[in-house]
Amino acid sequence: TVSQIYKGNYKERREVVIGFDLGTSCSKVILQDRQLKKCYAIPFDDLGFPRNKYLLPTKAFICKNGILSLYSGDYEYRNIKMNFIHAPQKEIYLDNESDLHWTATDLFVGYMGLVLTEARRMFFSTREKEYKDVKIDWEFNIGTPSRSYDDTALLNRTKVAGLAAWNISLLQMDKITIHSIKNALERASLQVEQDTYDEGKNEIHPSLVGAVPEIIAEVVGFAKSPLREDGMYMMVDVGSITVDASTFIIHKNIDEEDAYAILTSSVENNGTY
């Protein structure tokens, strides 16, 4: 629930970008300090996979009292990403006795909010000395399974969901319920519509939440990595549900800056599941 750890006055401000790769089977979170030009992968300890703590299973637990959790609950829900993409208003029925009316979007937002809470907690617990006198200006980017920025419907829907997830992550863990999630979605929609935020409540501006096509994120990530060399490439990302493929060229422009043109790209439901 903590988005800042400085006490009283801060000595400097820094921009920290949260990159959220929400996959069908597992999720990853990276934080980047733009001023220091450092990136930190978030380990999820006992919540992560036994052989790789940086991979978090994409699943959530629903309690009969309406609380959502990453740890335990009465029902386990896994199809978080694909339901949100293909049927965002789909109602998720728990059993014949439950009167809770969750939608795929509710659970997508709730899961992201819980993961954001855990990611910031882990970040501050390991970097407290570095950030105890720093005010952080947060930015939040979410990967989407789209081939370009032309898929505006999915990108806009993901942006609102991401803003709602941020608002959810500011609550106490035991306050993350179906009702608070629906309220957060209403608030996020209003924020986007009115282009506003409440800094006093640690909200962030809608412009600081971005939905990024996964193919573009992969290409840019490779271009900025130590593996980068001029030339033409083909990249294939085999996921649980989708296979992303792209061809692109990396070169230097006249200002000796990296330039990368994506020639072709495709996202298809041919993953390992």
PDB file of C-alpha atoms in Angstrom:
ATOM      1  CA  THR A   1       0.000   0.000   0.000  1.00  0.00           C
ATOM      2  CA  VAL A   2       3.064   2.265   0.185  1.00  0.00           C
ATOM      3  CA  SER A   3       3.872   4.346  -2.894  1.00  0.00           C
ATOM      4  CA  GLN A   4       6.465   6.583  -1.167  1.00  0.00           C
ATOM      5  CA  ILE A   5       8.805   5.898   1.752  1.00  0.00           C
ATOM      6  CA  TYR A   6      10.363   9.296   2.428  1.00  0.00           C
ATOM      7  CA  LYS A   7       9.459  10.860   5.747  1.00  0.00           C
ATOM      8  CA  GLY A   8       8.867  14.608   5.975  1.00  0.00           C
ATOM      9  CA  ASN A   9      10.810  16.466   3.302  1.00  0.00           C
ATOM     10  CA  TYR A  10      12.492  14.744   0.383  1.00  0.00           C
ATOM     11  CA  LYS A  11      15.897  15.692  -1.048  1.00  0.00           C
ATOM     12  CA  GLU A  12      15.321  14.804  -4.706  1.00  0.00           C
ATOM     13  CA  ARG A  13      12.738  13.540  -7.194  1.00  0.00           C
ATOM     14  CA  ARG A  14      13.190  10.651  -9.586  1.00  0.00           C
ATOM     15  CA  GLU A  15      11.102   8.999 -12.249  1.00  0.00           C
ATOM     16  CA  VAL A  16      10.568   5.262 -11.822  1.00  0.00           C
ATOM     17  CA  VAL A  17       8.792   3.302 -14.550  1.00  0.00           C
ATOM     18  CA  ILE A  18       7.027   0.036 -13.765  1.00  0.00           C
ATOM     19  CA  GLY A  19       6.978  -2.380 -16.685  1.00  0.00           C
ATOM     20  CA  PHE A  20       4.334  -5.090 -16.282  1.00  0.00           C
ATOM     21  CA  ASP A  21       4.483  -8.130 -18.577  1.00  0.00           C
ATOM     22  CA  LEU A  22       1.202  -9.896 -17.858  1.00  0.00           C
ATOM     23  CA  GLY A  23       1.365 -13.275 -19.553  1.00  0.00           C
ATOM     24  CA  THR A  24      -1.229 -16.014 -19.761  1.00  0.00           C
ATOM     25  CA  SER A  25       0.681 -18.377 -17.477  1.00  0.00           C
ATOM     26  CA  CYS A  26       3.056 -16.042 -15.623  1.00  0.00           C
ATOM     27  CA  SER A  27       3.805 -12.358 -15.098  1.00  0.00           C
ATOM     28  CA  LYS A  28       7.000 -10.340 -14.718  1.00  0.00           C
ATOM     29  CA  VAL A  29       7.625  -6.862 -13.316  1.00  0.00           C
ATOM     30  CA  ILE A  30      10.648  -4.613 -13.953  1.00  0.00           C
ATOM     31  CA  LEU A  31      11.262  -1.199 -12.369  1.00  0.00           C
ATOM     32  CA  GLN A  32      13.479   1.353 -14.096  1.00  0.00           C
ATOM     33  CA  ASP A  33      14.971   4.426 -12.438  1.00  0.00           C
ATOM     34  CA  ARG A  34      15.336   6.852 -15.328  1.00  0.00           C
ATOM     35  CA  GLN A  35      17.777   9.168 -13.580  1.00  0.00           C
ATOM     36  CA  LEU A  36      20.106   6.372 -12.457  1.00  0.00           C
ATOM     37  CA  LYS A  37      19.522   4.409 -15.685  1.00  0.00           C
ATOM     38  CA  LYS A  38      19.136   1.238 -13.637  1.00  0.00           C
ATOM     39  CA  CYS A  39      16.581  -1.547 -13.898  1.00  0.00           C
ATOM     40  CA  TYR A  40      15.435  -3.853 -11.117  1.00  0.00           C
ATOM     41  CA  ALA A  41      13.657  -7.143 -11.741  1.00  0.00           C
ATOM     42  CA  ILE A  42      11.211  -7.943  -8.941  1.00  0.00           C
ATOM     43  CA  PRO A  43      11.522 -11.351  -7.213  1.00  0.00           C
ATOM     44  CA  PHE A  44       8.236 -12.585  -5.769  1.00  0.00           C
ATOM     45  CA  ASP A  45       9.793 -15.005  -3.252  1.00  0.00           C
ATOM     46  CA  ASP A  46       7.262 -17.597  -2.084  1.00  0.00           C
ATOM     47  CA  LEU A  47       4.639 -16.354  -4.554  1.00  0.00           C
ATOM     48  CA  GLY A  48       6.930 -16.976  -7.537  1.00  0.00           C
ATOM     49  CA  PHE A  49       7.689 -20.211  -9.317  1.00  0.00           C
ATOM     50  CA  PRO A  50      10.076 -22.432  -7.284  1.00  0.00           C
ATOM     51  CA  ARG A  51      12.769 -22.409  -9.975  1.00  0.00           C
ATOM     52  CA  ASN A  52      12.397 -18.748 -10.919  1.00  0.00           C
ATOM     53  CA  LYS A  53      11.190 -16.248  -8.332  1.00  0.00           C
ATOM     54  CA  TYR A  54      10.963 -13.512 -10.965  1.00  0.00           C
ATOM     55  CA  LEU A  55       8.048 -15.338 -12.620  1.00  0.00           C
ATOM     56  CA  LEU A  56       4.717 -14.967 -10.845  1.00  0.00           C
ATOM     57  CA  PRO A  57       1.866 -17.359 -11.734  1.00  0.00           C
ATOM     58  CA  THR A  58      -0.938 -15.408 -13.389  1.00  0.00           C
ATOM     59  CA  LYS A  59      -3.680 -16.463 -11.002  1.00  0.00           C
ATOM     60  CA  ALA A  60      -5.705 -15.028  -8.152  1.00  0.00           C
ATOM     61  CA  PHE A  61      -7.748 -16.427  -5.294  1.00  0.00           C
ATOM     62  CA  ILE A  62     -11.283 -15.271  -4.577  1.00  0.00           C
ATOM     63  CA  CYS A  63     -12.701 -15.482  -1.067  1.00  0.00           C
ATOM     64  CA  LYS A  64     -16.390 -15.975  -0.376  1.00  0.00           C
ATOM     65  CA  ASN A  65     -16.474 -12.620   1.415  1.00  0.00           C
ATOM     66  CA  GLY A  66     -15.441 -10.851  -1.810  1.00  0.00           C
ATOM     67  CA  ILE A  67     -11.740 -10.332  -1.048  1.00  0.00           C
ATOM     68  CA  LEU A  68      -9.190 -11.015  -3.804  1.00  0.00           C
ATOM     69  CA  SER A  69      -5.768 -12.422  -2.879  1.00  0.00           C
ATOM     70  CA  LEU A  70      -2.546 -13.733  -4.400  1.00  0.00           C
ATOM     71  CA  TYR A  71      -2.019 -16.083  -1.462  1.00  0.00           C
ATOM     72  CA  SER A  72      -5.131 -18.154  -0.770  1.00  0.00           C
ATOM     73  CA  GLY A  73      -8.899 -18.195  -1.023  1.00  0.00           C
ATOM     74  CA  ASP A  74     -11.974 -20.292  -1.686  1.00  0.00           C
ATOM     75  CA  TYR A  75     -11.719 -20.200  -5.491  1.00  0.00           C
ATOM     76  CA  GLU A  76      -8.759 -20.118  -7.852  1.00  0.00           C
ATOM     77  CA  TYR A  77      -8.991 -18.130 -11.087  1.00  0.00           C
ATOM     78  CA  ARG A  78      -6.373 -18.429 -13.828  1.00  0.00           C
ATOM     79  CA  ASN A  79      -7.710 -17.260 -17.188  1.00  0.00           C
ATOM     80  CA  ILE A  80      -7.073 -13.632 -16.274  1.00  0.00           C
ATOM     81  CA  LYS A  81      -5.482 -12.317 -19.454  1.00  0.00           C
ATOM     82  CA  MET A  82      -7.418 -14.090 -22.201  1.00  0.00           C
ATOM     83  CA  ASN A  83     -10.848 -13.443 -20.685  1.00  0.00           C
ATOM     84  CA  PHE A  84     -10.014  -9.737 -20.409  1.00  0.00           C
ATOM     85  CA  ILE A  85      -8.868  -9.598 -24.028  1.00  0.00           C
ATOM     86  CA  HIS A  86     -11.664 -11.595 -25.640  1.00  0.00           C
ATOM     87  CA  ALA A  87     -14.614 -11.181 -23.246  1.00  0.00           C
ATOM     88  CA  PRO A  88     -13.989  -8.275 -20.837  1.00  0.00           C
ATOM     89  CA  GLN A  89     -17.588  -8.171 -19.545  1.00  0.00           C
ATOM     90  CA  LYS A  90     -17.877 -11.934 -19.144  1.00  0.00           C
ATOM     91  CA  GLU A  91     -19.294 -12.823 -15.731  1.00  0.00           C
ATOM     92  CA  ILE A  92     -17.183 -15.282 -13.775  1.00  0.00           C
ATOM     93  CA  TYR A  93     -19.436 -17.689 -11.877  1.00  0.00           C
ATOM     94  CA  LEU A  94     -17.841 -19.209  -8.791  1.00  0.00           C
ATOM     95  CA  ASP A  95     -20.559 -21.643  -7.772  1.00  0.00           C
ATOM     96  CA  ASN A  96     -24.329 -21.823  -7.413  1.00  0.00           C
ATOM     97  CA  GLU A  97     -24.197 -20.426  -3.879  1.00  0.00           C
ATOM     98  CA  SER A  98     -22.081 -17.339  -4.507  1.00  0.00           C
ATOM     99  CA  ASP A  99     -23.859 -14.047  -5.137  1.00  0.00           C
ATOM    100  CA  LEU A 100     -20.644 -12.242  -6.149  1.00  0.00           C
ATOM    101  CA  HIS A 101     -20.774 -10.904  -9.694  1.00  0.00           C
ATOM    102  CA  TRP A 102     -17.188 -10.667 -10.879  1.00  0.00           C
ATOM    103  CA  THR A 103     -16.414  -9.778 -14.477  1.00  0.00           C
ATOM    104  CA  ALA A 104     -13.247 -10.644 -16.384  1.00  0.00           C
ATOM    105  CA  THR A 105     -12.258  -6.953 -16.216  1.00  0.00           C
ATOM    106  CA  ASP A 106     -12.765  -6.852 -12.421  1.00  0.00           C
ATOM    107  CA  LEU A 107     -10.402  -9.774 -11.957  1.00  0.00           C
ATOM    108  CA  PHE A 108      -7.846  -8.406 -14.415  1.00  0.00           C
ATOM    109  CA  VAL A 109      -7.766  -5.103 -12.515  1.00  0.00           C
ATOM    110  CA  GLY A 110      -7.686  -6.781  -9.118  1.00  0.00           C
ATOM    111  CA  TYR A 111      -4.822  -9.083 -10.067  1.00  0.00           C
ATOM    112  CA  MET A 112      -2.732  -6.208 -11.442  1.00  0.00           C
ATOM    113  CA  GLY A 113      -3.434  -4.141  -8.336  1.00  0.00           C
ATOM    114  CA  LEU A 114      -2.279  -6.941  -6.044  1.00  0.00           C
ATOM    115  CA  VAL A 115       0.880  -7.489  -8.076  1.00  0.00           C
ATOM    116  CA  LEU A 116       1.682  -3.764  -8.068  1.00  0.00           C
ATOM    117  CA  THR A 117       1.361  -3.763  -4.278  1.00  0.00           C
ATOM    118  CA  GLU A 118       3.738  -6.727  -3.961  1.00  0.00           C
ATOM    119  CA  ALA A 119       6.199  -5.260  -6.483  1.00  0.00           C
ATOM    120  CA  ARG A 120       6.484  -1.915  -4.680  1.00  0.00           C
ATOM    121  CA  ARG A 121       6.760  -3.667  -1.322  1.00  0.00           C
ATOM    122  CA  MET A 122       9.634  -5.847  -2.559  1.00  0.00           C
ATOM    123  CA  PHE A 123      11.315  -2.875  -4.221  1.00  0.00           C
ATOM    124  CA  PHE A 124      11.235  -0.730  -1.093  1.00  0.00           C
ATOM    125  CA  SER A 125      12.272  -3.576   1.207  1.00  0.00           C
ATOM    126  CA  THR A 126      15.486  -4.084  -0.777  1.00  0.00           C
ATOM    127  CA  ARG A 127      16.143  -0.452  -1.797  1.00  0.00           C
ATOM    128  CA  GLU A 128      15.012   1.474   1.283  1.00  0.00           C
ATOM    129  CA  LYS A 129      18.339   3.202   1.887  1.00  0.00           C
ATOM    130  CA  GLU A 130      18.497   4.413  -1.728  1.00  0.00           C
ATOM    131  CA  TYR A 131      14.979   5.872  -1.767  1.00  0.00           C
ATOM    132  CA  LYS A 132      14.309   7.012   1.807  1.00  0.00           C
ATOM    133  CA  ASP A 133      14.932  10.666   0.842  1.00  0.00           C
ATOM    134  CA  VAL A 134      13.510  10.437  -2.691  1.00  0.00           C
ATOM    135  CA  LYS A 135      10.066  11.393  -3.960  1.00  0.00           C
ATOM    136  CA  ILE A 136       9.219   8.985  -6.766  1.00  0.00           C
ATOM    137  CA  ASP A 137       7.236  10.097  -9.804  1.00  0.00           C
ATOM    138  CA  TRP A 138       5.703   6.828 -10.921  1.00  0.00           C
ATOM    139  CA  GLU A 139       4.885   5.683 -14.440  1.00  0.00           C
ATOM    140  CA  PHE A 140       3.185   2.406 -15.309  1.00  0.00           C
ATOM    141  CA  ASN A 141       3.374   0.493 -18.607  1.00  0.00           C
ATOM    142  CA  ILE A 142       1.474  -2.703 -19.436  1.00  0.00           C
ATOM    143  CA  GLY A 143       2.196  -5.034 -22.344  1.00  0.00           C
ATOM    144  CA  THR A 144      -0.700  -5.958 -24.626  1.00  0.00           C
ATOM    145  CA  PRO A 145      -0.905  -8.775 -27.208  1.00  0.00           C
ATOM    146  CA  SER A 146      -1.374  -6.486 -30.202  1.00  0.00           C
ATOM    147  CA  ARG A 147       0.760  -6.121 -33.321  1.00  0.00           C
ATOM    148  CA  SER A 148       0.787  -2.299 -33.303  1.00  0.00           C
ATOM    149  CA  TYR A 149      -0.753   0.823 -31.803  1.00  0.00           C
ATOM    150  CA  ASP A 150      -3.636   0.509 -34.286  1.00  0.00           C
ATOM    151  CA  ASP A 151      -5.614  -1.705 -31.903  1.00  0.00           C
ATOM    152  CA  THR A 152      -6.956   1.335 -30.079  1.00  0.00           C
ATOM    153  CA  ALA A 153      -9.926  -0.433 -28.457  1.00  0.00           C
ATOM    154  CA  LEU A 154      -7.739  -2.939 -26.592  1.00  0.00           C
ATOM    155  CA  LEU A 155      -5.068  -0.360 -25.763  1.00  0.00           C
ATOM    156  CA  ASN A 156      -7.610   2.126 -24.363  1.00  0.00           C
ATOM    157  CA  ARG A 157      -9.354  -0.580 -22.349  1.00  0.00           C
ATOM    158  CA  THR A 158      -6.011  -1.739 -20.940  1.00  0.00           C
ATOM    159  CA  LYS A 159      -5.062   1.831 -20.031  1.00  0.00           C
ATOM    160  CA  VAL A 160      -8.239   2.314 -17.960  1.00  0.00           C
ATOM    161  CA  ALA A 161      -7.705  -1.079 -16.330  1.00  0.00           C
ATOM    162  CA  GLY A 162      -4.100  -0.178 -15.507  1.00  0.00           C
ATOM    163  CA  LEU A 163      -5.124   3.139 -13.952  1.00  0.00           C
ATOM    164  CA  ALA A 164      -7.769   1.331 -11.887  1.00  0.00           C
ATOM    165  CA  ALA A 165      -5.170  -1.243 -10.827  1.00  0.00           C
ATOM    166  CA  TRP A 166      -2.885   1.546  -9.613  1.00  0.00           C
ATOM    167  CA  ASN A 167      -5.711   2.972  -7.516  1.00  0.00           C
ATOM    168  CA  ILE A 168      -6.438  -0.492  -6.109  1.00  0.00           C
ATOM    169  CA  SER A 169      -2.773  -0.942  -5.179  1.00  0.00           C
ATOM    170  CA  LEU A 170      -3.039   2.047  -2.821  1.00  0.00           C
ATOM    171  CA  LEU A 171      -5.550   0.208  -0.604  1.00  0.00           C
ATOM    172  CA  GLN A 172      -4.874  -2.100   2.319  1.00  0.00           C
ATOM    173  CA  MET A 173      -4.655  -5.704   1.157  1.00  0.00           C
ATOM    174  CA  ASP A 174      -7.777  -6.721   3.049  1.00  0.00           C
ATOM    175  CA  LYS A 175      -9.699  -3.873   1.356  1.00  0.00           C
ATOM    176  CA  ILE A 176      -9.206  -5.226  -2.170  1.00  0.00           C
ATOM    177  CA  THR A 177     -12.726  -6.533  -2.746  1.00  0.00           C
ATOM    178  CA  ILE A 178     -15.102  -6.791  -5.673  1.00  0.00           C
ATOM    179  CA  HIS A 179     -16.727  -3.541  -4.544  1.00  0.00           C
ATOM    180  CA  SER A 180     -13.476  -1.566  -4.261  1.00  0.00           C
ATOM    181  CA  ILE A 181     -12.378  -2.853  -7.678  1.00  0.00           C
ATOM    182  CA  LYS A 182     -15.599  -1.713  -9.343  1.00  0.00           C
ATOM    183  CA  ASN A 183     -15.226   1.685  -7.625  1.00  0.00           C
ATOM    184  CA  ALA A 184     -11.625   1.916  -8.850  1.00  0.00           C
ATOM    185  CA  LEU A 185     -12.749   1.216 -12.416  1.00  0.00           C
ATOM    186  CA  GLU A 186     -15.376   3.953 -12.220  1.00  0.00           C
ATOM    187  CA  ARG A 187     -12.785   6.358 -10.839  1.00  0.00           C
ATOM    188  CA  ALA A 188     -10.255   5.443 -13.546  1.00  0.00           C
ATOM    189  CA  SER A 189     -12.809   5.978 -16.320  1.00  0.00           C
ATOM    190  CA  LEU A 190     -13.588   9.404 -14.876  1.00  0.00           C
ATOM    191  CA  GLN A 191      -9.884  10.242 -14.612  1.00  0.00           C
ATOM    192  CA  VAL A 192      -9.309   9.418 -18.275  1.00  0.00           C
ATOM    193  CA  GLU A 193     -12.419  11.321 -19.340  1.00  0.00           C
ATOM    194  CA  GLN A 194     -11.546  14.429 -17.311  1.00  0.00           C
ATOM    195  CA  ASP A 195      -7.743  14.078 -17.596  1.00  0.00           C
ATOM    196  CA  THR A 196      -7.323  14.436 -13.852  1.00  0.00           C
ATOM    197  CA  TYR A 197      -5.825  12.844 -10.736  1.00  0.00           C
ATOM    198  CA  ASP A 198      -5.541  13.453  -6.998  1.00  0.00           C
ATOM    199  CA  GLU A 199      -1.870  13.657  -6.021  1.00  0.00           C
ATOM    200  CA  GLY A 200      -2.829  13.898  -2.349  1.00  0.00           C
ATOM    201  CA  LYS A 201      -4.211  10.354  -2.582  1.00  0.00           C
ATOM    202  CA  ASN A 202      -1.092   9.151  -4.456  1.00  0.00           C
ATOM    203  CA  GLU A 203      -3.026   8.724  -7.698  1.00  0.00           C
ATOM    204  CA  ILE A 204      -1.057   9.155 -10.918  1.00  0.00           C
ATOM    205  CA  HIS A 205      -2.039  11.103 -14.002  1.00  0.00           C
ATOM    206  CA  PRO A 206      -3.723   9.077 -16.778  1.00  0.00           C
ATOM    207  CA  SER A 207      -0.954  10.081 -19.198  1.00  0.00           C
ATOM    208  CA  LEU A 208       1.514   8.136 -17.021  1.00  0.00           C
ATOM    209  CA  VAL A 209      -0.279   4.831 -17.586  1.00  0.00           C
ATOM    210  CA  GLY A 210       0.474   3.285 -20.956  1.00  0.00           C
ATOM    211  CA  ALA A 211      -0.568   0.167 -22.839  1.00  0.00           C
ATOM    212  CA  VAL A 212       2.321  -0.973 -25.056  1.00  0.00           C
ATOM    213  CA  PRO A 213       2.100  -3.617 -27.805  1.00  0.00           C
ATOM    214  CA  GLU A 214       4.294  -6.490 -26.654  1.00  0.00           C
ATOM    215  CA  ILE A 215       6.001  -6.816 -30.032  1.00  0.00           C
ATOM    216  CA  ILE A 216       7.157  -3.191 -29.911  1.00  0.00           C
ATOM    217  CA  ALA A 217       8.378  -3.605 -26.328  1.00  0.00           C
ATOM    218  CA  GLU A 218      10.379  -6.680 -27.352  1.00  0.00           C
ATOM    219  CA  VAL A 219      12.009  -4.939 -30.307  1.00  0.00           C
ATOM    220  CA  VAL A 220      12.942  -1.848 -28.308  1.00  0.00           C
ATOM    221  CA  GLY A 221      14.228  -4.009 -25.449  1.00  0.00           C
ATOM    222  CA  PHE A 222      16.481  -5.945 -27.815  1.00  0.00           C
ATOM    223  CA  ALA A 223      17.702  -2.763 -29.504  1.00  0.00           C
ATOM    224  CA  LYS A 224      18.788  -1.374 -26.124  1.00  0.00           C
ATOM    225  CA  SER A 225      20.387  -4.614 -24.914  1.00  0.00           C
ATOM    226  CA  PRO A 226      24.080  -5.662 -25.039  1.00  0.00           C
ATOM    227  CA  LEU A 227      23.130  -8.070 -27.868  1.00  0.00           C
ATOM    228  CA  ARG A 228      22.296  -5.148 -30.161  1.00  0.00           C
ATOM    229  CA  GLU A 229      24.124  -4.998 -33.489  1.00  0.00           C
ATOM    230  CA  ASP A 230      23.168  -3.335 -36.758  1.00  0.00           C
ATOM    231  CA  GLY A 231      21.229  -5.586 -39.085  1.00  0.00           C
ATOM    232  CA  MET A 232      17.958  -7.278 -39.922  1.00  0.00           C
ATOM    233  CA  TYR A 233      16.332  -9.565 -37.380  1.00  0.00           C
ATOM    234  CA  MET A 234      13.421 -11.898 -36.955  1.00  0.00           C
ATOM    235  CA  MET A 235      12.078 -12.296 -33.414  1.00  0.00           C
ATOM    236  CA  VAL A 236       9.622 -14.972 -32.313  1.00  0.00           C
ATOM    237  CA  ASP A 237       8.036 -15.014 -28.851  1.00  0.00           C
ATOM    238  CA  VAL A 238       6.249 -18.301 -28.127  1.00  0.00           C
ATOM    239  CA  GLY A 239       3.798 -17.799 -25.269  1.00  0.00           C
ATOM    240  CA  SER A 240       1.126 -19.922 -23.657  1.00  0.00           C
ATOM    241  CA  ILE A 241      -1.668 -18.678 -25.924  1.00  0.00           C
ATOM    242  CA  THR A 242      -0.109 -16.375 -28.506  1.00  0.00           C
ATOM    243  CA  VAL A 243       2.916 -16.487 -30.762  1.00  0.00           C
ATOM    244  CA  ASP A 244       4.332 -13.050 -31.584  1.00  0.00           C
ATOM    245  CA  ALA A 245       6.593 -12.725 -34.626  1.00  0.00           C
ATOM    246  CA  SER A 246       8.247  -9.676 -36.129  1.00  0.00           C
ATOM    247  CA  THR A 247      11.019  -8.672 -38.512  1.00  0.00           C
ATOM    248  CA  PHE A 248      12.890  -5.426 -38.022  1.00  0.00           C
ATOM    249  CA  ILE A 249      16.074  -3.536 -38.878  1.00  0.00           C
ATOM    250  CA  ILE A 250      18.360  -1.839 -36.348  1.00  0.00           C
ATOM    251  CA  HIS A 251      20.751   0.898 -37.464  1.00  0.00           C
ATOM    252  CA  LYS A 252      22.147   4.278 -36.458  1.00  0.00           C
ATOM    253  CA  ASN A 253      20.549   7.462 -37.768  1.00  0.00           C
ATOM    254  CA  ILE A 254      22.446  10.601 -38.819  1.00  0.00           C
ATOM    255  CA  ASP A 255      22.677  11.659 -35.158  1.00  0.00           C
ATOM    256  CA  GLU A 256      24.244   8.296 -34.240  1.00  0.00           C
ATOM    257  CA  GLU A 257      21.118   7.313 -32.327  1.00  0.00           C
ATOM    258  CA  ASP A 258      19.546   3.876 -32.476  1.00  0.00           C
ATOM    259  CA  ALA A 259      16.762   3.560 -35.023  1.00  0.00           C
ATOM    260  CA  TYR A 260      14.672   0.455 -35.526  1.00  0.00           C
ATOM    261  CA  ALA A 261      12.027  -0.011 -38.173  1.00  0.00           C
ATOM    262  CA  ILE A 262       9.520  -2.827 -37.705  1.00  0.00           C
ATOM    263  CA  LEU A 263       8.905  -4.335 -41.145  1.00  0.00           C
ATOM    264  CA  THR A 264       6.242  -6.926 -40.322  1.00  0.00           C
ATOM    265  CA  SER A 265       4.542  -8.169 -37.193  1.00  0.00           C
ATOM    266  CA  SER A 266       1.912 -10.749 -36.309  1.00  0.00           C
ATOM    267  CA  VAL A 267       0.166 -12.018 -33.168  1.00  0.00           C
ATOM    268  CA  GLU A 268      -1.724 -15.302 -33.480  1.00  0.00           C
ATOM    269  CA  ASN A 269      -3.325 -17.783 -31.086  1.00  0.00           C
ATOM    270  CA  ASN A 270      -0.783 -20.543 -31.722  1.00  0.00           C
ATOM    271  CA  GLY A 271       0.849 -20.750 -28.293  1.00  0.00           C
ATOM    272  CA  THR A 272       1.883 -23.850 -26.393  1.00  0.00           C
ATOM    273  CA  TYR A 273      -1.509 -24.229 -24.675  1.00  0.00           C
TER     274      TYR A 273
END
